[in-house]
Short mmCIF file of C-alpha atoms in Angstrom, two decimals:
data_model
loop_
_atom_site.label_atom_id
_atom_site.label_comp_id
_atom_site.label_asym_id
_atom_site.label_seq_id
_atom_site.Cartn_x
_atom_site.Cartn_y
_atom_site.Cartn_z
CA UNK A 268 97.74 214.30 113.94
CA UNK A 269 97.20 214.19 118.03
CA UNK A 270 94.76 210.91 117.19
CA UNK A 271 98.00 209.67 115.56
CA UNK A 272 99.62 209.23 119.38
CA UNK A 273 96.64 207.82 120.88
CA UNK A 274 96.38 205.61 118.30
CA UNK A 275 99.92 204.25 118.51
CA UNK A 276 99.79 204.03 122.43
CA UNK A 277 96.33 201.82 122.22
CA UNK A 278 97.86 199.64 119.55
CA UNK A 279 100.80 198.78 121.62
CA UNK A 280 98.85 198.00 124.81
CA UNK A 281 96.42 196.10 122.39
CA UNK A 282 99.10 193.99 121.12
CA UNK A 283 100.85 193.73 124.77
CA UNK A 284 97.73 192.12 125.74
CA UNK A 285 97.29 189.74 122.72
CA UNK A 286 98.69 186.58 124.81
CA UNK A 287 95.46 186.87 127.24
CA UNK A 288 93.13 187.12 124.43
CA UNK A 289 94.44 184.24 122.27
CA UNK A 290 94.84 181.98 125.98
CA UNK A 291 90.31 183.25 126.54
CA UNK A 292 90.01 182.05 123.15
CA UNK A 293 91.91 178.65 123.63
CA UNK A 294 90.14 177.85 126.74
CA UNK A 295 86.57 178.63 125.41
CA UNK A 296 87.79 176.45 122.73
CA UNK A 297 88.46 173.65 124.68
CA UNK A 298 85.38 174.03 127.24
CA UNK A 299 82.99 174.02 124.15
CA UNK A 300 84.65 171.32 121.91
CA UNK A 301 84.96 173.97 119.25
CA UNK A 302 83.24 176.93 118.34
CA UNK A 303 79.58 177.71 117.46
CA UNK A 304 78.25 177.80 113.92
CA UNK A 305 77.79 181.78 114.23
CA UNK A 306 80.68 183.22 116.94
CA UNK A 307 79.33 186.79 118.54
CA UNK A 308 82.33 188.96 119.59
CA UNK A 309 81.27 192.68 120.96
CA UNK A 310 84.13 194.96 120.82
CA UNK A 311 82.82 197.56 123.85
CA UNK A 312 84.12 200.80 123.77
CA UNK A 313 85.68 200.46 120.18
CA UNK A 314 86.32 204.32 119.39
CA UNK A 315 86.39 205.12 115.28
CA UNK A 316 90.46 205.32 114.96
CA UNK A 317 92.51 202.77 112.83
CA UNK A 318 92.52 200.08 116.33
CA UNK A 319 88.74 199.40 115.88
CA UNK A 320 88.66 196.40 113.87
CA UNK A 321 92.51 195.46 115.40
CA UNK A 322 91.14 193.69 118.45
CA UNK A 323 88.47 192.13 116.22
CA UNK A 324 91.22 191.12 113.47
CA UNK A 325 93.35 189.18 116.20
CA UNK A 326 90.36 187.42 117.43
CA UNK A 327 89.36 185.81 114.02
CA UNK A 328 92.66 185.06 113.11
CA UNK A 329 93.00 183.24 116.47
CA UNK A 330 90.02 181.54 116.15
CA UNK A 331 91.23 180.34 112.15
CA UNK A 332 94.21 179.18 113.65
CA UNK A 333 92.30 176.76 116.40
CA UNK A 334 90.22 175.44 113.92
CA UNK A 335 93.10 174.65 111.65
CA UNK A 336 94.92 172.77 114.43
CA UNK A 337 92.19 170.62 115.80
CA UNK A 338 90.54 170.07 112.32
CA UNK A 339 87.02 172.18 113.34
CA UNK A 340 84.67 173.69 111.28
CA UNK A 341 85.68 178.06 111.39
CA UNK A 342 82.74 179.82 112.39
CA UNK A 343 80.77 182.24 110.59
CA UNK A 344 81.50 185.87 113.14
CA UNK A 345 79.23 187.94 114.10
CA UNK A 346 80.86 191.39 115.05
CA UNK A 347 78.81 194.18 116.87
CA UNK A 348 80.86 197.21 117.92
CA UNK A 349 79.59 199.60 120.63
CA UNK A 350 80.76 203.33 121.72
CA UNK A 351 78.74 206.20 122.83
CA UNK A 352 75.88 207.52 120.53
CA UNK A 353 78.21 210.31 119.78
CA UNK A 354 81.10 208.21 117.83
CA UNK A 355 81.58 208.56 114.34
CA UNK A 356 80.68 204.81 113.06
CA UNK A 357 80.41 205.81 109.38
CA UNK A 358 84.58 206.11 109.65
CA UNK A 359 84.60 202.69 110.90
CA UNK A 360 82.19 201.27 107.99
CA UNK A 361 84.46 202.89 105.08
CA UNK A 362 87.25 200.89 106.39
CA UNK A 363 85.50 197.74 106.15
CA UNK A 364 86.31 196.93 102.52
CA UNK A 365 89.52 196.78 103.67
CA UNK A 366 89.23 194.88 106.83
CA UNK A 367 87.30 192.19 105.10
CA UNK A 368 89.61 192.01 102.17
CA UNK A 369 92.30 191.85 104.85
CA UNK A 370 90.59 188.73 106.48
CA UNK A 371 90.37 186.80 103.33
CA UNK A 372 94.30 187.22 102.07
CA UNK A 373 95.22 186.27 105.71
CA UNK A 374 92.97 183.56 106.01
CA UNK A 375 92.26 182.65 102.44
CA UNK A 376 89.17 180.73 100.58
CA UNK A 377 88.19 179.40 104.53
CA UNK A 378 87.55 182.68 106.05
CA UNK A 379 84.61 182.17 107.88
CA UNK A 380 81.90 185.17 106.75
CA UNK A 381 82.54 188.23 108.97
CA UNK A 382 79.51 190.87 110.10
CA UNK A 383 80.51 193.69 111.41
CA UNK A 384 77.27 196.26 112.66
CA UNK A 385 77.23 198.63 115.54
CA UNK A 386 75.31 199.19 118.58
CA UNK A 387 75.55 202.50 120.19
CA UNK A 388 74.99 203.01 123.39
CA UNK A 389 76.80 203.27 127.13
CA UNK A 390 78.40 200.04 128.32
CA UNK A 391 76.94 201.04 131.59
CA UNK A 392 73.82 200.25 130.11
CA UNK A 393 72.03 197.00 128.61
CA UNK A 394 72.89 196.56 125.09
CA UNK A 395 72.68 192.83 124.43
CA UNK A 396 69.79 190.54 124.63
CA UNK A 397 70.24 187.69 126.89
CA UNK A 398 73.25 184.86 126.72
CA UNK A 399 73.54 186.41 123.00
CA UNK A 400 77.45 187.15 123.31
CA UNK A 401 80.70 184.77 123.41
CA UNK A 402 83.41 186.62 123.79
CA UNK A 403 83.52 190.84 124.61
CA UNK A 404 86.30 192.68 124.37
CA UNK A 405 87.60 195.85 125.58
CA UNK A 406 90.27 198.32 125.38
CA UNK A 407 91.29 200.77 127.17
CA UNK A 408 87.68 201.95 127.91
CA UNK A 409 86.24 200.23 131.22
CA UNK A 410 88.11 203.01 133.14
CA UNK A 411 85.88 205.63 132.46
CA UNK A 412 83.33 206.59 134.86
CA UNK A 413 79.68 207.12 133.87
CA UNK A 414 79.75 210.43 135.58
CA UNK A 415 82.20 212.63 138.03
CA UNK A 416 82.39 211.50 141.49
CA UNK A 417 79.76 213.31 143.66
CA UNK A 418 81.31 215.34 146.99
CA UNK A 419 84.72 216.48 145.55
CA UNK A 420 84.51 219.99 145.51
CA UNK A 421 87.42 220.99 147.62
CA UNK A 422 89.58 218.62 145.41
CA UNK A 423 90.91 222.12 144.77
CA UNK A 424 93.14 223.35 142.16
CA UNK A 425 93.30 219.33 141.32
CA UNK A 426 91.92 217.53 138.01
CA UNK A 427 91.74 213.80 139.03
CA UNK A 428 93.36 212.10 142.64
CA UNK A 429 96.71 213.59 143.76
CA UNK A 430 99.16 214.13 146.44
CA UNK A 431 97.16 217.38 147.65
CA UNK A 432 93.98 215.87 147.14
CA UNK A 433 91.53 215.06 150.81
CA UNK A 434 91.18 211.83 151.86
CA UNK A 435 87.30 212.20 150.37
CA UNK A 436 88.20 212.46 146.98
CA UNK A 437 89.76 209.15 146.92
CA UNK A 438 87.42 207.50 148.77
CA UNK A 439 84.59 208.84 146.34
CA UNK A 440 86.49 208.07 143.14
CA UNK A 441 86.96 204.58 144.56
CA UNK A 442 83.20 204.25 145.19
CA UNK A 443 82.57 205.27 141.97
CA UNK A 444 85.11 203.00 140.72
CA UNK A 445 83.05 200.29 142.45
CA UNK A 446 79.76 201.19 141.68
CA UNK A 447 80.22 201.11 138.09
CA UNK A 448 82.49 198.62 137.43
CA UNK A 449 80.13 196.25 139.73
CA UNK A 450 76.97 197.65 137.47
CA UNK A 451 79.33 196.96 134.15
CA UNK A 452 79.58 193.02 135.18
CA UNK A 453 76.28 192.53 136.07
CA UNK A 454 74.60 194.01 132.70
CA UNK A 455 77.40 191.69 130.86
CA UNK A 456 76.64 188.68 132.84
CA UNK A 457 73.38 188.89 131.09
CA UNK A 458 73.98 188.90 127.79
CA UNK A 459 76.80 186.67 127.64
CA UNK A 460 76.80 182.90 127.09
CA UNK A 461 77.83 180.73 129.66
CA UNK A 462 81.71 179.53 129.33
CA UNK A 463 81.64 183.41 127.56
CA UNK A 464 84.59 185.42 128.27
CA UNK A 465 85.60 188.92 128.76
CA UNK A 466 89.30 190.69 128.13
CA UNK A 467 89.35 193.81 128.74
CA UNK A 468 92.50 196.49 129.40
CA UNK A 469 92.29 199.30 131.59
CA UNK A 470 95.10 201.90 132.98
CA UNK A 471 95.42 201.40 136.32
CA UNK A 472 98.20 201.76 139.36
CA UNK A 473 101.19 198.75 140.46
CA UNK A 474 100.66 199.66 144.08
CA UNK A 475 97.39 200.79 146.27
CA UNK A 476 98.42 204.18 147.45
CA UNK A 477 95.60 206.29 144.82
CA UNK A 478 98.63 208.71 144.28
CA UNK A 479 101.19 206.43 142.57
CA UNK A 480 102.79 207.98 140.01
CA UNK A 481 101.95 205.50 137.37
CA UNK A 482 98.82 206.82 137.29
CA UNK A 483 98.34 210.34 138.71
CA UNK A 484 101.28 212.36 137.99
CA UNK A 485 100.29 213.02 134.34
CA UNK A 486 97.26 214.54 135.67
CA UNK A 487 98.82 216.63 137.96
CA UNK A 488 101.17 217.84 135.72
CA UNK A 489 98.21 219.37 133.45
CA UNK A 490 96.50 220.54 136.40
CA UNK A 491 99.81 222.54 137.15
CA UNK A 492 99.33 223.82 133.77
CA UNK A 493 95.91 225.18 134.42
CA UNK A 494 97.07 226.95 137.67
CA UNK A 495 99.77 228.79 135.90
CA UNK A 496 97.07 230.12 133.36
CA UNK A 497 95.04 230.92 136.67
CA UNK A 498 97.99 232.53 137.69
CA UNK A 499 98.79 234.60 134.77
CA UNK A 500 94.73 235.75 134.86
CA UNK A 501 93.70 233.85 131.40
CA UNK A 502 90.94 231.65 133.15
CA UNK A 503 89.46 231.34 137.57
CA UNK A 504 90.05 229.07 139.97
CA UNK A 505 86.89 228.26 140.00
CA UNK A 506 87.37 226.84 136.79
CA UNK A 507 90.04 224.28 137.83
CA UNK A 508 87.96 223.50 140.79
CA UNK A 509 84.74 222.74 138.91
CA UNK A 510 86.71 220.15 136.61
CA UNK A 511 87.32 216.65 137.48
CA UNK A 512 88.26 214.16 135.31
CA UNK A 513 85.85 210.82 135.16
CA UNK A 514 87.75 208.06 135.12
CA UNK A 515 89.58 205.44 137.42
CA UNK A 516 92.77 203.76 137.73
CA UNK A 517 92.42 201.30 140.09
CA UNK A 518 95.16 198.66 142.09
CA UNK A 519 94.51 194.83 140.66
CA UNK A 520 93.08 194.02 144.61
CA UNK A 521 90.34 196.77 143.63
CA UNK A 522 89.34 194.58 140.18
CA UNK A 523 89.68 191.27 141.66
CA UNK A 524 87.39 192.67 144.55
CA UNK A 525 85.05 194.13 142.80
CA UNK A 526 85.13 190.59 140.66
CA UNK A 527 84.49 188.33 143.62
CA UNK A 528 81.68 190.27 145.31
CA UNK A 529 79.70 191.04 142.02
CA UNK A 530 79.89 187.18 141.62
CA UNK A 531 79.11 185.92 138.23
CA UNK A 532 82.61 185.91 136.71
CA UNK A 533 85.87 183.65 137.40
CA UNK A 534 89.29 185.42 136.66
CA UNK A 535 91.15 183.77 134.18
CA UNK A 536 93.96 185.73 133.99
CA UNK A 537 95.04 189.42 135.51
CA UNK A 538 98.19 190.15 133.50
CA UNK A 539 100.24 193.65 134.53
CA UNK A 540 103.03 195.59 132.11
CA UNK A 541 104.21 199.15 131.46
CA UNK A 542 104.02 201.53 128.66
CA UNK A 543 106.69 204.66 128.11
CA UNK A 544 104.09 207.71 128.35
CA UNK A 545 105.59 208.71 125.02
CA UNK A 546 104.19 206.10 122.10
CA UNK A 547 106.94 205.96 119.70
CA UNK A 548 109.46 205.37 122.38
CA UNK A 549 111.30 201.83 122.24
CA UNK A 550 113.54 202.32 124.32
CA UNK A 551 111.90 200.83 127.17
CA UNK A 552 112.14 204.12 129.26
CA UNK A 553 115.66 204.68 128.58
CA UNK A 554 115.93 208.23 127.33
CA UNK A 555 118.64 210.77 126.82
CA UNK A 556 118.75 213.86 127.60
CA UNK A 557 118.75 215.05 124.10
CA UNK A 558 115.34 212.95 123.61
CA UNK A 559 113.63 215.17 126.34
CA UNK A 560 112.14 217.89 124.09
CA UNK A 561 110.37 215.66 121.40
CA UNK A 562 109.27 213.04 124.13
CA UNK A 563 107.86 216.02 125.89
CA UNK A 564 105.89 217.09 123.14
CA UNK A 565 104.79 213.55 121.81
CA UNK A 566 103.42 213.07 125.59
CA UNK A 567 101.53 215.98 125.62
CA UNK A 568 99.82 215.34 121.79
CA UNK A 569 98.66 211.63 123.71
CA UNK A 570 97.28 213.35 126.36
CA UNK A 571 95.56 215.93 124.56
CA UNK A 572 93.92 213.65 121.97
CA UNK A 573 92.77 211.99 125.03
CA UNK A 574 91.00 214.72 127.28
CA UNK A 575 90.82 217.85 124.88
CA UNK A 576 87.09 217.49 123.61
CA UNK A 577 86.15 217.45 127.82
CA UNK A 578 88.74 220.56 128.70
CA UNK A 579 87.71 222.60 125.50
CA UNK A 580 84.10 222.22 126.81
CA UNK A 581 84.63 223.12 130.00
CA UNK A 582 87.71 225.69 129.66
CA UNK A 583 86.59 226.67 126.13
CA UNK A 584 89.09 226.08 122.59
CA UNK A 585 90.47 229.65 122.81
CA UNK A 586 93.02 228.55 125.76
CA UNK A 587 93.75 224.59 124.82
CA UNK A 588 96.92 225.61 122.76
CA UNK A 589 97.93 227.27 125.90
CA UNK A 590 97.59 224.79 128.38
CA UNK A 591 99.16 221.99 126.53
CA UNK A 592 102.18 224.09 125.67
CA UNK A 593 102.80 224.77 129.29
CA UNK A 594 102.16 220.94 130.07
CA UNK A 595 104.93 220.18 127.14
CA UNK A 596 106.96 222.01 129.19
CA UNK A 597 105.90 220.51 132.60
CA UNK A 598 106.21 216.80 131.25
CA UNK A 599 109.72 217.70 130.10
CA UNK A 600 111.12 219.01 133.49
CA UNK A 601 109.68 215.75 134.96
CA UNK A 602 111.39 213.50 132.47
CA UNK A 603 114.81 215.50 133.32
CA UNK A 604 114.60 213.41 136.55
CA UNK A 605 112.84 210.34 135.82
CA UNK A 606 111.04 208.17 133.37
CA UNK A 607 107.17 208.63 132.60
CA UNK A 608 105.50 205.39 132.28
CA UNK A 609 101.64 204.41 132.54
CA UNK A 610 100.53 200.61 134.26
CA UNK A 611 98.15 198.81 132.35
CA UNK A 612 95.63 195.89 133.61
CA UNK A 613 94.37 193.35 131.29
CA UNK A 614 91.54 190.97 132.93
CA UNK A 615 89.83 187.69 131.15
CA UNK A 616 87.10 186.41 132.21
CA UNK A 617 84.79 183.64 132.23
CA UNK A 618 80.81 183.60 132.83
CA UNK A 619 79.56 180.36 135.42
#
């Protein structure tokens, strides 16, 4: 059931950033004259929830529709999707009966053949041979770190950058930010054609202050909810202070820096929007005060789908139901006095 909200709140941001994919697509399009005879999409990142194939099903129906409108030959696609070693793929291939039979009643008798295999392995790592790839995709999974941020331990009583944090912890998550995110382009620019492209879509923060609270208040809410169970002698200090979260929001002057000095890629396209913390809202942030509770408590499911597995490791299961109670109850006094959105980033790229 908490996958449920995480899996709502990626589909939206995956459909909010359809419009940049289908434009990558267009434009490789046009700088190739068509597509190749075998089309190699990598979806990096994918997870094993119902939004795995999604990004991949938007891309071949995009590409059907090109070829239909400039009278090309469709492609035959070759799909590879990549997470860590730990992700359940097997959930992923039981669903593929149904993606493929999907693909063929969309697209009908000239469905190009579809793939679909998986490469384990961290994106922070080579998984490609060389110029192999036209098009990778990514969501909502360039943002985490390949490890915590090295010299933060008087980020005290803290879980990720806030207001209270020292001026070090910022600068080291932003360092870290860098380092990997440079590392990240340079293994892709290897294995990816050239005229390739890259979308991916990240969280990240509308202004450059590290403690906006489009991206850091969530975290100190639930860090608040940790020092009232240090307070009321269920788990240390020491515990909160040993526990930082690995993963970066970062201003779109940090990407596009990051971009230029790395030095293989061109941005197409940095697109910006908003999403209400709380995935079945459609209200655009409007909220009454009667809605309060149950956004509360649909907030707090997201957030614990997202980061339980690392708390419960760290903290230990016993006290999770705990912690997220009091941060239902934390994210629902902040909503009394103003709205809870997150920023999201969405990037294309294109390879010299």
């Amino acid at each position: 059931m908490l996958l449920n909200y995480l899996d709502k709140c990626q589909e939206h941001g995956i459909q909010r950033a359809l419009h940049v994919t289908n434009e990558a697509i267009n434009r490789m399009c046009n700088d190739l004259g068509g597509f190749p005879g075998v089309f190699k999409i990598a979806d990096l990142g994918c997870s094993s929830g119902p939004n795995a194939l999604l990004g991949i099903s938007n891309i071949i129906s995009r590409v059907h529709d090109m070829c239909n409108e400039n009278n090309f030959e469709v492609p035959q696609f070759q799909v590879f999707l990549n997470d860590l070693f730990e992700n359940d793929f097997n959930i992923i291939f039981r669903s593929l009966p149904t993606f493929y039979a999907k693909l063929k009643n969309g697209e009908g008798d000239h469905c190009g053949p579809c793939f679909v295999s998986a490469v384990p392995g961290s994106f922070y790592s080579r998984l490609f041979p060389n110029k192999s790839i036209h098009l990778f995709l990514s969501s909502y999974a360039v943002h985490w770190l390949s490890r915590v941020p090295q010299g933060i331990e008087n980020n005290k009583c803290n879980i990720y950058m806030a207001k209270t944090s020292p001026t070090n912890v910022f600068e080291a998550y932003r360092k870290q930010f860098e380092k990997d995110f440079t590392k990240f382009l340079r293994l892709r620019s290897q294995e990816i054609i050239r005229g390739g492209r890259i979308v991916f879509t990240i969280p990240g923060r509308s202004i450059s202050d590290p403690t906006s609270e489009d991206c850091c208040i969530i975290w100190e809410l639930l860090a608040k909810s940790l020092v009232d169970m240090v307070k009321e002698g269920r788990i240390p200090e020491s515990d909160i202070d040993s526990f930082n979260i690995p993963y970066y929001t970062p201003y779109e002057d940090e990407v596009r820096d990051v971009i230029k000095k790395e030095g293989s890629f061109l941005i197409d396209n940095l697109y910006s929007f908003a999403l209400d913390w709380e995935p079945y809202n459609s209200d655009n942030g409007k909220m009454d005060v009667a809605d309060r509770p149950i956004r509360g408590k649909n907030t707090a499911k997201l957030i614990r789908a997202v980061i339980e597995p690392m708390m419960a490791t760290h903290f230990g299961n016993s006290i999770m139901d705990m912690v997220f109670y009091k941060f239902e109850e934390h994210v629902v006094h902040h909503l009394s006095a103003r709205e809870g959105r997150n920023f999201n980033l969405v990037i294309s790229l294109t390879k010299h």
